Amino acid sequence: MKVTLSILKADVGSVGGHICPSAELMESVRQTVKEEGKGIIIDSFISHTGDDVAILATHKLGINSEKIHKIAWDAFLAGTKTAKAQGLYGAGQDLLKDSFSGNVKGMGPAVAEMEFEERPNEPFLFFAADKTDPGAYSLPLYLSFCDPMHNAGLLLSPKMTKGFKFTIMDVEHSDADKVIELNAPEDIYLIAALLRDGERFVVESIHSRDTGDQAAAISTTRLHNIAGKYTGKDDPVMLIRVQGAFPATGEVLSPFTIAPLVAGFMRGSHNGPLMPVKMNSSISFFDGPPVVCCLAFCVHEGKLTPPADAFDHPYWDWVRGRVSEKAQEIRRQGFFGAAMLPYSELEYGGIVDIMKKLESKFKVRK
Ligand code: F6R
Ligand code: MG
Ligand code: MG
């Protein structure tokens, strides 16, 4: 059977600052998906990562389905209504347009979708990150699809001998999608040259070159490019099919041990390490650190198993301890140098105003 997996995610309000949505907000989203999804959505799972609510839905309507996007839009509106009624912070923050126009892409919510013929067994991973942007997935994706140091299957499995095709988007080009296709292994230096810059180049999808099947779909939204100014970090979602012609689950999880420094810590304006967290985790230290959660599912005829929480394991407790130390290290230098983002990526105009004021006070020595 052909099935579509859709993740649609938005921040529509949170408790006590940018910490987590309320139980009531989550319930409004869940109820709307249940009611409006009758006869359309086969199965769904609703969770939050920090202040972002993600709807995972299975259906037969393909990607970019107006019906599915409308249900999600209405669910986020219902969540916003509850957020306003409870006085939650940032109610409706990610809904950047007033009325629905056929597709939530470009309206604020983040979207990752994939349509495929179900294998007899179909394991896949759902990722959601908060306090960061889509570039946060670039290093883990590069390592798990290109590097035998993390993906032993590239050496051991006859199903991955041809490698993978990366489709990478230049997210600075906001008039239309500007993409490039590059092949691993022969293009890995070119892939690395682009992915080095996570604020500009973002992986949109990955396909197996052995079977042609899609392995990964990543949300590429930059709220900045929609609103023309910063309205919060993009907090990306991602789907990855695993096993068989794709990397094993552990090969996809392995690079998350590194916890790379990514943009999005405090006020969306600092770098911090990407901490792997459990399902429905909140946000804390310095409005961060940036977090990522991973839920592992199997799907059969569109029906989802309950998720296995991939980062809920003693190994990841050890990693979290080390990531906390890494967060401390960069925080020790406060506003200085690499700790704070460059001007173009700051979420606030304050520094620009300071620079303007100071400019007139500078004197050029004769
Ligand atoms: C992302 C997030 C941050 C905030 C940013 C602005 O989930 O919460 O990117 O959007 O810190 O916050 P305010 O609106 O409080 O200035
Ligand atoms: Mg937020
Ligand atoms: Mg968020």
mmCIF file of C-alpha atoms and ligand atoms in Angstrom:
data_model
loop_
_atom_site.group_PDB
_atom_site.id
_atom_site.type_symbol
_atom_site.label_atom_id
_atom_site.label_comp_id
_atom_site.label_asym_id
_atom_site.label_seq_id
_atom_site.Cartn_x
_atom_site.Cartn_y
_atom_site.Cartn_z
ATOM 1 C CA MET A 1 0.000 0.000 0.000
ATOM 2 C CA LYS A 2 1.145 3.562 -0.740
ATOM 3 C CA VAL A 3 1.202 5.635 2.442
ATOM 4 C CA THR A 4 2.084 9.247 3.204
ATOM 5 C CA LEU A 5 3.722 10.312 6.459
ATOM 6 C CA SER A 6 3.265 14.000 7.285
ATOM 7 C CA ILE A 7 4.761 15.967 10.162
ATOM 8 C CA LEU A 8 3.307 19.433 10.624
ATOM 9 C CA LYS A 9 4.720 21.456 13.506
ATOM 10 C CA ALA A 10 4.140 24.888 15.045
ATOM 11 C CA ASP A 11 4.717 26.922 18.186
ATOM 12 C CA VAL A 12 1.318 28.407 19.055
ATOM 13 C CA GLY A 13 1.980 29.362 22.657
ATOM 14 C CA SER A 14 3.800 28.140 25.720
ATOM 15 C CA VAL A 15 3.808 28.200 29.514
ATOM 16 C CA GLY A 16 6.199 30.387 31.494
ATOM 17 C CA GLY A 17 8.043 31.804 28.446
ATOM 18 C CA HIS A 18 9.321 29.501 25.699
ATOM 19 C CA ILE A 19 9.215 26.318 27.837
ATOM 20 C CA CYS A 20 6.410 23.964 26.716
ATOM 21 C CA PRO A 21 2.761 24.057 25.599
ATOM 22 C CA SER A 22 0.009 23.529 28.200
ATOM 23 C CA ALA A 23 -1.844 20.202 28.490
ATOM 24 C CA GLU A 24 -5.030 22.043 27.434
ATOM 25 C CA LEU A 25 -3.360 23.437 24.279
ATOM 26 C CA MET A 26 -2.163 19.919 23.362
ATOM 27 C CA GLU A 27 -5.687 18.594 23.916
ATOM 28 C CA SER A 28 -7.221 21.250 21.593
ATOM 29 C CA VAL A 29 -4.798 20.220 18.831
ATOM 30 C CA ARG A 30 -5.489 16.512 19.448
ATOM 31 C CA GLN A 31 -9.294 16.998 19.400
ATOM 32 C CA THR A 32 -9.257 18.993 16.159
ATOM 33 C CA VAL A 33 -7.070 16.417 14.396
ATOM 34 C CA LYS A 34 -9.399 13.658 15.624
ATOM 35 C CA GLU A 35 -12.627 15.397 14.583
ATOM 36 C CA GLU A 36 -11.573 16.934 11.251
ATOM 37 C CA GLY A 37 -9.362 13.956 10.358
ATOM 38 C CA LYS A 38 -12.229 11.407 10.466
ATOM 39 C CA GLY A 39 -12.194 9.353 7.244
ATOM 40 C CA ILE A 40 -9.078 11.248 5.996
ATOM 41 C CA ILE A 41 -6.259 10.578 8.467
ATOM 42 C CA ILE A 42 -5.550 6.875 9.076
ATOM 43 C CA ASP A 43 -3.547 7.400 12.271
ATOM 44 C CA SER A 44 -1.838 10.236 14.122
ATOM 45 C CA PHE A 45 0.473 10.965 17.035
ATOM 46 C CA ILE A 46 0.768 14.336 18.733
ATOM 47 C CA SER A 47 3.755 15.341 20.849
ATOM 48 C CA HIS A 48 5.727 18.410 21.814
ATOM 49 C CA THR A 49 9.430 19.218 21.824
ATOM 50 C CA GLY A 50 10.064 22.292 23.947
ATOM 51 C CA ASP A 51 7.419 24.841 22.922
ATOM 52 C CA ASP A 52 6.625 23.212 19.548
ATOM 53 C CA VAL A 53 3.615 20.963 18.911
ATOM 54 C CA ALA A 54 4.078 18.347 16.178
ATOM 55 C CA ILE A 55 1.300 16.440 14.453
ATOM 56 C CA LEU A 56 2.461 13.180 12.855
ATOM 57 C CA ALA A 57 -0.287 11.896 10.527
ATOM 58 C CA THR A 58 -0.563 8.926 8.147
ATOM 59 C CA HIS A 59 -2.884 9.045 5.128
ATOM 60 C CA LYS A 60 -3.234 8.229 1.424
ATOM 61 C CA LEU A 61 -3.417 11.738 -0.020
ATOM 62 C CA GLY A 62 0.262 12.278 -0.926
ATOM 63 C CA ILE A 63 2.495 15.178 0.086
ATOM 64 C CA ASN A 64 1.206 18.786 0.049
ATOM 65 C CA SER A 65 -2.398 17.618 0.427
ATOM 66 C CA GLU A 66 -4.665 20.624 0.964
ATOM 67 C CA LYS A 67 -6.986 18.520 3.149
ATOM 68 C CA ILE A 68 -4.199 17.412 5.501
ATOM 69 C CA HIS A 69 -2.638 20.874 5.690
ATOM 70 C CA LYS A 70 -6.041 22.423 6.430
ATOM 71 C CA ILE A 71 -6.631 20.003 9.310
ATOM 72 C CA ALA A 72 -3.221 20.937 10.764
ATOM 73 C CA TRP A 73 -3.851 24.659 10.266
ATOM 74 C CA ASP A 74 -7.222 24.372 12.036
ATOM 75 C CA ALA A 75 -5.621 22.337 14.842
ATOM 76 C CA PHE A 76 -2.970 25.038 15.344
ATOM 77 C CA LEU A 77 -5.716 27.704 15.317
ATOM 78 C CA ALA A 78 -7.599 25.728 17.991
ATOM 79 C CA GLY A 79 -4.344 25.512 19.988
ATOM 80 C CA THR A 80 -3.888 29.281 19.590
ATOM 81 C CA LYS A 81 -7.423 29.906 20.872
ATOM 82 C CA THR A 82 -6.671 27.862 23.999
ATOM 83 C CA ALA A 83 -3.284 29.591 24.370
ATOM 84 C CA LYS A 84 -4.988 33.006 24.273
ATOM 85 C CA ALA A 85 -7.655 31.885 26.765
ATOM 86 C CA GLN A 86 -4.900 30.781 29.176
ATOM 87 C CA GLY A 87 -2.700 33.839 28.589
ATOM 88 C CA LEU A 88 0.148 31.679 27.287
ATOM 89 C CA TYR A 89 3.276 33.381 25.977
ATOM 90 C CA GLY A 90 3.596 33.784 22.187
ATOM 91 C CA ALA A 91 0.032 32.600 21.379
ATOM 92 C CA GLY A 92 -0.210 31.881 17.646
ATOM 93 C CA GLN A 93 3.476 32.865 17.197
ATOM 94 C CA ASP A 94 4.196 30.589 14.207
ATOM 95 C CA LEU A 95 0.954 31.289 12.293
ATOM 96 C CA LEU A 96 2.291 34.111 10.163
ATOM 97 C CA LYS A 97 -0.637 34.476 7.740
ATOM 98 C CA ASP A 98 -4.262 35.376 8.513
ATOM 99 C CA SER A 99 -6.034 32.824 6.391
ATOM 100 C CA PHE A 100 -5.253 29.374 5.031
ATOM 101 C CA SER A 101 -4.291 29.295 1.354
ATOM 102 C CA GLY A 102 -4.001 25.624 0.441
ATOM 103 C CA ASN A 103 -0.667 24.652 2.009
ATOM 104 C CA VAL A 104 0.858 25.527 5.394
ATOM 105 C CA LYS A 105 4.356 25.698 3.864
ATOM 106 C CA GLY A 106 5.310 29.359 3.735
ATOM 107 C CA MET A 107 2.717 30.234 6.387
ATOM 108 C CA GLY A 108 4.896 29.537 9.450
ATOM 109 C CA PRO A 109 4.513 25.868 10.442
ATOM 110 C CA ALA A 110 7.358 23.463 9.614
ATOM 111 C CA VAL A 111 6.525 20.506 7.345
ATOM 112 C CA ALA A 112 8.292 17.213 6.504
ATOM 113 C CA GLU A 113 6.396 14.688 4.364
ATOM 114 C CA MET A 114 7.127 11.480 2.464
ATOM 115 C CA GLU A 115 4.985 9.240 0.247
ATOM 116 C CA PHE A 116 6.145 5.656 -0.408
ATOM 117 C CA GLU A 117 5.114 2.062 -1.012
ATOM 118 C CA GLU A 118 5.138 0.401 2.423
ATOM 119 C CA ARG A 119 7.696 -2.364 2.851
ATOM 120 C CA PRO A 120 6.421 -5.529 4.628
ATOM 121 C CA ASN A 121 8.100 -4.032 7.697
ATOM 122 C CA GLU A 122 8.398 -0.257 7.760
ATOM 123 C CA PRO A 123 10.419 1.289 10.593
ATOM 124 C CA PHE A 124 10.966 5.047 10.543
ATOM 125 C CA LEU A 125 12.197 7.843 12.815
ATOM 126 C CA PHE A 126 10.407 11.081 13.676
ATOM 127 C CA PHE A 127 12.690 13.953 14.721
ATOM 128 C CA ALA A 128 11.673 17.311 16.189
ATOM 129 C CA ALA A 129 14.084 20.001 17.414
ATOM 130 C CA ASP A 130 13.492 23.216 19.358
ATOM 131 C CA LYS A 131 15.559 26.411 19.723
ATOM 132 C CA THR A 132 17.394 25.849 16.459
ATOM 133 C CA ASP A 133 17.044 25.869 12.657
ATOM 134 C CA PRO A 134 17.065 23.216 9.880
ATOM 135 C CA GLY A 135 20.861 23.395 9.513
ATOM 136 C CA ALA A 136 21.047 21.604 12.889
ATOM 137 C CA TYR A 137 20.356 18.290 11.105
ATOM 138 C CA SER A 138 23.075 18.749 8.469
ATOM 139 C CA LEU A 139 26.039 17.251 10.321
ATOM 140 C CA PRO A 140 24.155 14.195 11.676
ATOM 141 C CA LEU A 141 22.706 13.568 8.162
ATOM 142 C CA TYR A 142 26.085 13.883 6.478
ATOM 143 C CA LEU A 143 27.672 11.452 8.941
ATOM 144 C CA SER A 144 24.923 8.834 8.917
ATOM 145 C CA PHE A 145 24.539 8.765 5.110
ATOM 146 C CA CYS A 146 28.157 9.346 3.988
ATOM 147 C CA ASP A 147 30.560 8.197 6.676
ATOM 148 C CA PRO A 148 31.369 4.569 7.572
ATOM 149 C CA MET A 149 32.648 5.853 10.937
ATOM 150 C CA HIS A 150 28.938 6.121 11.844
ATOM 151 C CA ASN A 151 27.228 4.058 9.144
ATOM 152 C CA ALA A 152 28.863 0.632 9.239
ATOM 153 C CA GLY A 153 26.294 -0.508 6.662
ATOM 154 C CA LEU A 154 28.140 1.484 3.979
ATOM 155 C CA LEU A 155 30.850 -1.194 4.318
ATOM 156 C CA LEU A 156 28.849 -4.194 5.507
ATOM 157 C CA SER A 157 25.511 -4.100 3.689
ATOM 158 C CA PRO A 158 25.272 -4.974 -0.023
ATOM 159 C CA LYS A 159 22.091 -2.834 -0.118
ATOM 160 C CA MET A 160 23.927 0.493 0.315
ATOM 161 C CA THR A 161 26.874 0.044 -2.074
ATOM 162 C CA LYS A 162 25.774 2.827 -4.462
ATOM 163 C CA GLY A 163 25.351 5.406 -1.666
ATOM 164 C CA PHE A 164 22.794 8.202 -1.431
ATOM 165 C CA LYS A 165 21.582 11.244 -3.352
ATOM 166 C CA PHE A 166 21.330 14.501 -1.351
ATOM 167 C CA THR A 167 18.936 17.261 -2.428
ATOM 168 C CA ILE A 168 20.158 20.492 -0.816
ATOM 169 C CA MET A 169 18.290 23.813 -0.766
ATOM 170 C CA ASP A 170 19.699 27.339 -0.763
ATOM 171 C CA VAL A 171 17.226 28.822 1.746
ATOM 172 C CA GLU A 172 18.416 32.376 1.134
ATOM 173 C CA HIS A 173 16.716 32.267 -2.278
ATOM 174 C CA SER A 174 13.175 32.970 -1.079
ATOM 175 C CA ASP A 175 11.347 33.697 -4.402
ATOM 176 C CA ALA A 176 11.279 30.011 -5.366
ATOM 177 C CA ASP A 177 12.934 26.736 -4.314
ATOM 178 C CA LYS A 178 16.593 26.706 -5.405
ATOM 179 C CA VAL A 179 18.020 23.170 -5.061
ATOM 180 C CA ILE A 180 21.007 21.091 -6.085
ATOM 181 C CA GLU A 181 21.361 17.284 -6.273
ATOM 182 C CA LEU A 182 24.689 15.765 -5.211
ATOM 183 C CA ASN A 183 25.699 12.130 -4.870
ATOM 184 C CA ALA A 184 27.530 10.430 -2.001
ATOM 185 C CA PRO A 185 30.190 9.083 -2.031
ATOM 186 C CA GLU A 186 31.699 10.825 -5.106
ATOM 187 C CA ASP A 187 30.472 14.344 -4.210
ATOM 188 C CA ILE A 188 31.060 14.264 -0.449
ATOM 189 C CA TYR A 189 33.503 17.192 -0.461
ATOM 190 C CA LEU A 190 30.938 19.267 -2.381
ATOM 191 C CA ILE A 191 28.180 18.212 0.018
ATOM 192 C CA ALA A 192 30.396 19.128 2.991
ATOM 193 C CA ALA A 193 31.283 22.485 1.409
ATOM 194 C CA LEU A 194 27.579 23.408 1.331
ATOM 195 C CA LEU A 195 26.473 21.867 4.651
ATOM 196 C CA ARG A 196 29.279 23.720 6.436
ATOM 197 C CA ASP A 197 26.948 26.766 6.289
ATOM 198 C CA GLY A 198 23.798 25.624 8.119
ATOM 199 C CA GLU A 199 22.102 29.023 7.943
ATOM 200 C CA ARG A 200 22.118 29.023 4.134
ATOM 201 C CA PHE A 201 22.204 25.428 2.818
ATOM 202 C CA VAL A 202 19.837 22.803 4.183
ATOM 203 C CA VAL A 203 19.223 19.160 3.265
ATOM 204 C CA GLU A 204 15.690 18.819 1.867
ATOM 205 C CA SER A 205 15.673 15.091 1.101
ATOM 206 C CA ILE A 206 17.894 12.005 0.707
ATOM 207 C CA HIS A 207 17.282 9.075 -1.663
ATOM 208 C CA SER A 208 18.857 5.598 -1.915
ATOM 209 C CA ARG A 209 20.846 5.230 -5.151
ATOM 210 C CA ASP A 210 20.381 1.444 -4.966
ATOM 211 C CA THR A 211 16.570 1.465 -4.992
ATOM 212 C CA GLY A 212 15.684 5.092 -5.798
ATOM 213 C CA ASP A 213 13.512 5.135 -2.654
ATOM 214 C CA GLN A 214 13.324 8.193 -0.440
ATOM 215 C CA ALA A 215 15.148 7.812 2.885
ATOM 216 C CA ALA A 216 14.719 11.246 4.466
ATOM 217 C CA ALA A 217 12.568 14.390 4.354
ATOM 218 C CA ILE A 218 13.487 17.536 6.290
ATOM 219 C CA SER A 219 11.580 20.778 6.875
ATOM 220 C CA THR A 220 13.428 23.677 5.251
ATOM 221 C CA THR A 221 11.305 26.604 6.469
ATOM 222 C CA ARG A 222 13.073 29.745 7.574
ATOM 223 C CA LEU A 223 10.517 31.940 9.358
ATOM 224 C CA HIS A 224 12.885 34.825 8.734
ATOM 225 C CA ASN A 225 12.406 34.461 4.970
ATOM 226 C CA ILE A 226 8.600 34.328 5.281
ATOM 227 C CA ALA A 227 8.086 37.260 7.614
ATOM 228 C CA GLY A 228 11.027 39.348 6.324
ATOM 229 C CA LYS A 229 12.196 39.666 9.932
ATOM 230 C CA TYR A 230 12.876 37.293 12.778
ATOM 231 C CA THR A 231 9.809 35.877 14.450
ATOM 232 C CA GLY A 232 11.467 33.002 16.306
ATOM 233 C CA LYS A 233 13.692 30.109 15.383
ATOM 234 C CA ASP A 234 12.478 27.580 12.821
ATOM 235 C CA ASP A 235 12.609 24.499 15.049
ATOM 236 C CA PRO A 236 12.865 21.864 12.276
ATOM 237 C CA VAL A 237 11.253 18.414 11.915
ATOM 238 C CA MET A 238 12.534 15.402 9.970
ATOM 239 C CA LEU A 239 11.449 11.901 8.862
ATOM 240 C CA ILE A 240 13.961 9.106 8.206
ATOM 241 C CA ARG A 241 13.154 5.579 6.989
ATOM 242 C CA VAL A 242 15.581 3.035 8.458
ATOM 243 C CA GLN A 243 16.946 -0.506 7.918
ATOM 244 C CA GLY A 244 17.120 -2.468 4.648
ATOM 245 C CA ALA A 245 18.435 -0.134 1.923
ATOM 246 C CA PHE A 246 18.611 2.689 4.481
ATOM 247 C CA PRO A 247 20.905 3.182 7.501
ATOM 248 C CA ALA A 248 20.049 1.202 10.649
ATOM 249 C CA THR A 249 18.333 3.156 13.435
ATOM 250 C CA GLY A 250 21.553 3.170 15.486
ATOM 251 C CA GLU A 251 23.531 4.477 12.511
ATOM 252 C CA VAL A 252 21.173 7.446 12.264
ATOM 253 C CA LEU A 253 21.325 8.070 16.035
ATOM 254 C CA SER A 254 25.116 7.654 16.342
ATOM 255 C CA PRO A 255 26.199 11.188 15.205
ATOM 256 C CA PHE A 256 23.810 12.835 17.697
ATOM 257 C CA THR A 257 26.451 11.939 20.321
ATOM 258 C CA ILE A 258 28.530 14.841 18.947
ATOM 259 C CA ALA A 259 25.886 17.451 19.901
ATOM 260 C CA PRO A 260 27.236 20.043 17.423
ATOM 261 C CA LEU A 261 27.036 23.728 18.341
ATOM 262 C CA VAL A 262 24.022 25.108 16.466
ATOM 263 C CA ALA A 263 22.172 28.443 16.244
ATOM 264 C CA GLY A 264 19.128 29.065 18.461
ATOM 265 C CA PHE A 265 20.163 29.220 22.142
ATOM 266 C CA MET A 266 18.730 32.201 24.168
ATOM 267 C CA ARG A 267 16.645 34.661 22.133
ATOM 268 C CA GLY A 268 17.422 32.626 19.026
ATOM 269 C CA SER A 269 20.684 34.575 18.943
ATOM 270 C CA HIS A 270 23.355 32.313 20.445
ATOM 271 C CA ASN A 271 25.098 29.075 19.578
ATOM 272 C CA GLY A 272 24.610 26.057 21.833
ATOM 273 C CA PRO A 273 25.057 22.267 21.673
ATOM 274 C CA LEU A 274 22.162 20.207 20.272
ATOM 275 C CA MET A 275 21.076 18.022 23.209
ATOM 276 C CA PRO A 276 19.240 14.739 22.455
ATOM 277 C CA VAL A 277 16.196 14.634 24.789
ATOM 278 C CA LYS A 278 13.238 12.397 25.662
ATOM 279 C CA MET A 279 9.730 12.781 24.225
ATOM 280 C CA ASN A 280 7.742 15.803 25.487
ATOM 281 C CA SER A 281 10.779 17.455 27.077
ATOM 282 C CA SER A 282 10.641 21.115 28.074
ATOM 283 C CA ILE A 283 13.236 23.907 27.737
ATOM 284 C CA SER A 284 15.212 25.298 30.631
ATOM 285 C CA PHE A 285 18.806 26.554 30.912
ATOM 286 C CA PHE A 286 19.350 29.915 29.103
ATOM 287 C CA ASP A 287 16.175 29.236 27.053
ATOM 288 C CA GLY A 288 17.826 26.092 25.776
ATOM 289 C CA PRO A 289 20.026 24.360 25.183
ATOM 290 C CA PRO A 290 18.844 23.553 21.628
ATOM 291 C CA VAL A 291 17.159 20.135 21.874
ATOM 292 C CA VAL A 292 16.224 17.271 19.551
ATOM 293 C CA CYS A 293 13.915 14.345 20.224
ATOM 294 C CA CYS A 294 13.608 11.136 18.201
ATOM 295 C CA LEU A 295 10.610 8.801 18.226
ATOM 296 C CA ALA A 296 10.923 5.433 16.465
ATOM 297 C CA PHE A 297 7.770 3.951 14.895
ATOM 298 C CA CYS A 298 6.672 1.131 12.641
ATOM 299 C CA VAL A 299 3.777 1.685 10.253
ATOM 300 C CA HIS A 300 1.598 -0.968 8.622
ATOM 301 C CA GLU A 301 -1.256 -0.077 6.262
ATOM 302 C CA GLY A 302 -1.036 3.417 7.689
ATOM 303 C CA LYS A 303 -1.482 2.253 11.288
ATOM 304 C CA LEU A 304 1.263 3.431 13.669
ATOM 305 C CA THR A 305 2.730 1.469 16.561
ATOM 306 C CA PRO A 306 3.147 3.466 19.775
ATOM 307 C CA PRO A 307 6.562 5.196 19.567
ATOM 308 C CA ALA A 308 9.787 3.932 21.107
ATOM 309 C CA ASP A 309 11.519 6.957 22.631
ATOM 310 C CA ALA A 310 14.980 6.646 21.043
ATOM 311 C CA PHE A 311 16.862 9.043 23.369
ATOM 312 C CA ASP A 312 15.314 7.544 26.537
ATOM 313 C CA HIS A 313 18.214 5.230 27.384
ATOM 314 C CA PRO A 314 21.092 5.257 29.924
ATOM 315 C CA TYR A 315 23.593 5.890 27.086
ATOM 316 C CA TRP A 316 21.884 9.198 26.256
ATOM 317 C CA ASP A 317 21.805 10.175 29.954
ATOM 318 C CA TRP A 318 25.605 10.004 29.804
ATOM 319 C CA VAL A 319 25.581 12.059 26.568
ATOM 320 C CA ARG A 320 23.264 14.653 28.144
ATOM 321 C CA GLY A 321 25.712 15.095 31.038
ATOM 322 C CA ARG A 322 28.534 15.774 28.590
ATOM 323 C CA VAL A 323 26.364 18.097 26.475
ATOM 324 C CA SER A 324 25.542 20.107 29.620
ATOM 325 C CA GLU A 325 29.285 20.602 30.131
ATOM 326 C CA LYS A 326 29.632 21.702 26.501
ATOM 327 C CA ALA A 327 26.756 24.163 27.037
ATOM 328 C CA GLN A 328 28.545 25.516 30.123
ATOM 329 C CA GLU A 329 31.796 25.942 28.206
ATOM 330 C CA ILE A 330 30.283 28.145 25.502
ATOM 331 C CA ARG A 331 28.143 30.048 28.025
ATOM 332 C CA ARG A 332 31.283 30.997 29.952
ATOM 333 C CA GLN A 333 32.161 33.413 27.127
ATOM 334 C CA GLY A 334 28.688 35.015 27.269
ATOM 335 C CA PHE A 335 28.147 37.525 24.468
ATOM 336 C CA PHE A 336 31.648 37.196 23.059
ATOM 337 C CA GLY A 337 32.745 35.865 19.662
ATOM 338 C CA ALA A 338 31.334 32.505 18.597
ATOM 339 C CA ALA A 339 28.877 32.400 21.545
ATOM 340 C CA MET A 340 26.557 34.976 19.948
ATOM 341 C CA LEU A 341 25.376 34.761 16.313
ATOM 342 C CA PRO A 342 26.568 37.177 13.613
ATOM 343 C CA TYR A 343 24.439 40.320 12.931
ATOM 344 C CA SER A 344 22.536 38.735 10.046
ATOM 345 C CA GLU A 345 21.250 35.919 12.270
ATOM 346 C CA LEU A 346 20.346 37.857 15.423
ATOM 347 C CA GLU A 347 16.649 37.778 16.332
ATOM 348 C CA TYR A 348 16.724 41.322 17.706
ATOM 349 C CA GLY A 349 17.588 44.722 16.225
ATOM 350 C CA GLY A 350 19.094 46.085 19.482
ATOM 351 C CA ILE A 351 22.724 45.673 18.491
ATOM 352 C CA VAL A 352 22.124 47.350 15.121
ATOM 353 C CA ASP A 353 20.621 50.370 16.964
ATOM 354 C CA ILE A 354 23.634 50.518 19.292
ATOM 355 C CA MET A 355 26.014 50.418 16.296
ATOM 356 C CA LYS A 356 24.101 53.263 14.584
ATOM 357 C CA LYS A 357 24.291 55.413 17.708
ATOM 358 C CA LEU A 358 28.006 54.775 18.136
ATOM 359 C CA GLU A 359 28.834 55.448 14.492
ATOM 360 C CA SER A 360 28.263 59.210 14.911
ATOM 361 C CA LYS A 361 30.559 59.266 17.968
ATOM 362 C CA PHE A 362 33.516 57.680 16.186
ATOM 363 C CA LYS A 363 36.234 60.126 15.125
ATOM 364 C CA VAL A 364 38.680 59.502 12.278
ATOM 365 C CA ARG A 365 42.185 60.655 13.337
ATOM 366 C CA LYS A 366 43.938 62.999 10.975
HETATM 367 C C1 F6R B 1 12.104 29.129 19.576
HETATM 368 C C2 F6R B 1 12.074 30.233 20.522
HETATM 369 C C3 F6R B 1 12.945 31.421 20.340
HETATM 370 C C4 F6R B 1 12.151 32.689 20.554
HETATM 371 C C5 F6R B 1 13.038 33.887 20.641
HETATM 372 C C6 F6R B 1 12.250 35.191 20.723
HETATM 373 O O1 F6R B 1 11.267 28.170 20.025
HETATM 374 O O2 F6R B 1 11.328 30.155 21.455
HETATM 375 O O3 F6R B 1 13.550 31.458 19.080
HETATM 376 O O4 F6R B 1 11.234 32.838 19.519
HETATM 377 O O5 F6R B 1 13.824 33.716 21.777
HETATM 378 O O6 F6R B 1 11.599 35.282 21.932
HETATM 379 P P1 F6R B 1 10.717 36.535 22.361
HETATM 380 O O7 F6R B 1 9.558 36.581 21.418
HETATM 381 O O8 F6R B 1 10.314 36.205 23.760
HETATM 382 O O9 F6R B 1 11.587 37.747 22.276
HETATM 383 MG MG MG B 2 9.323 29.581 20.793
HETATM 384 MG MG MG B 3 10.158 26.449 19.453
#
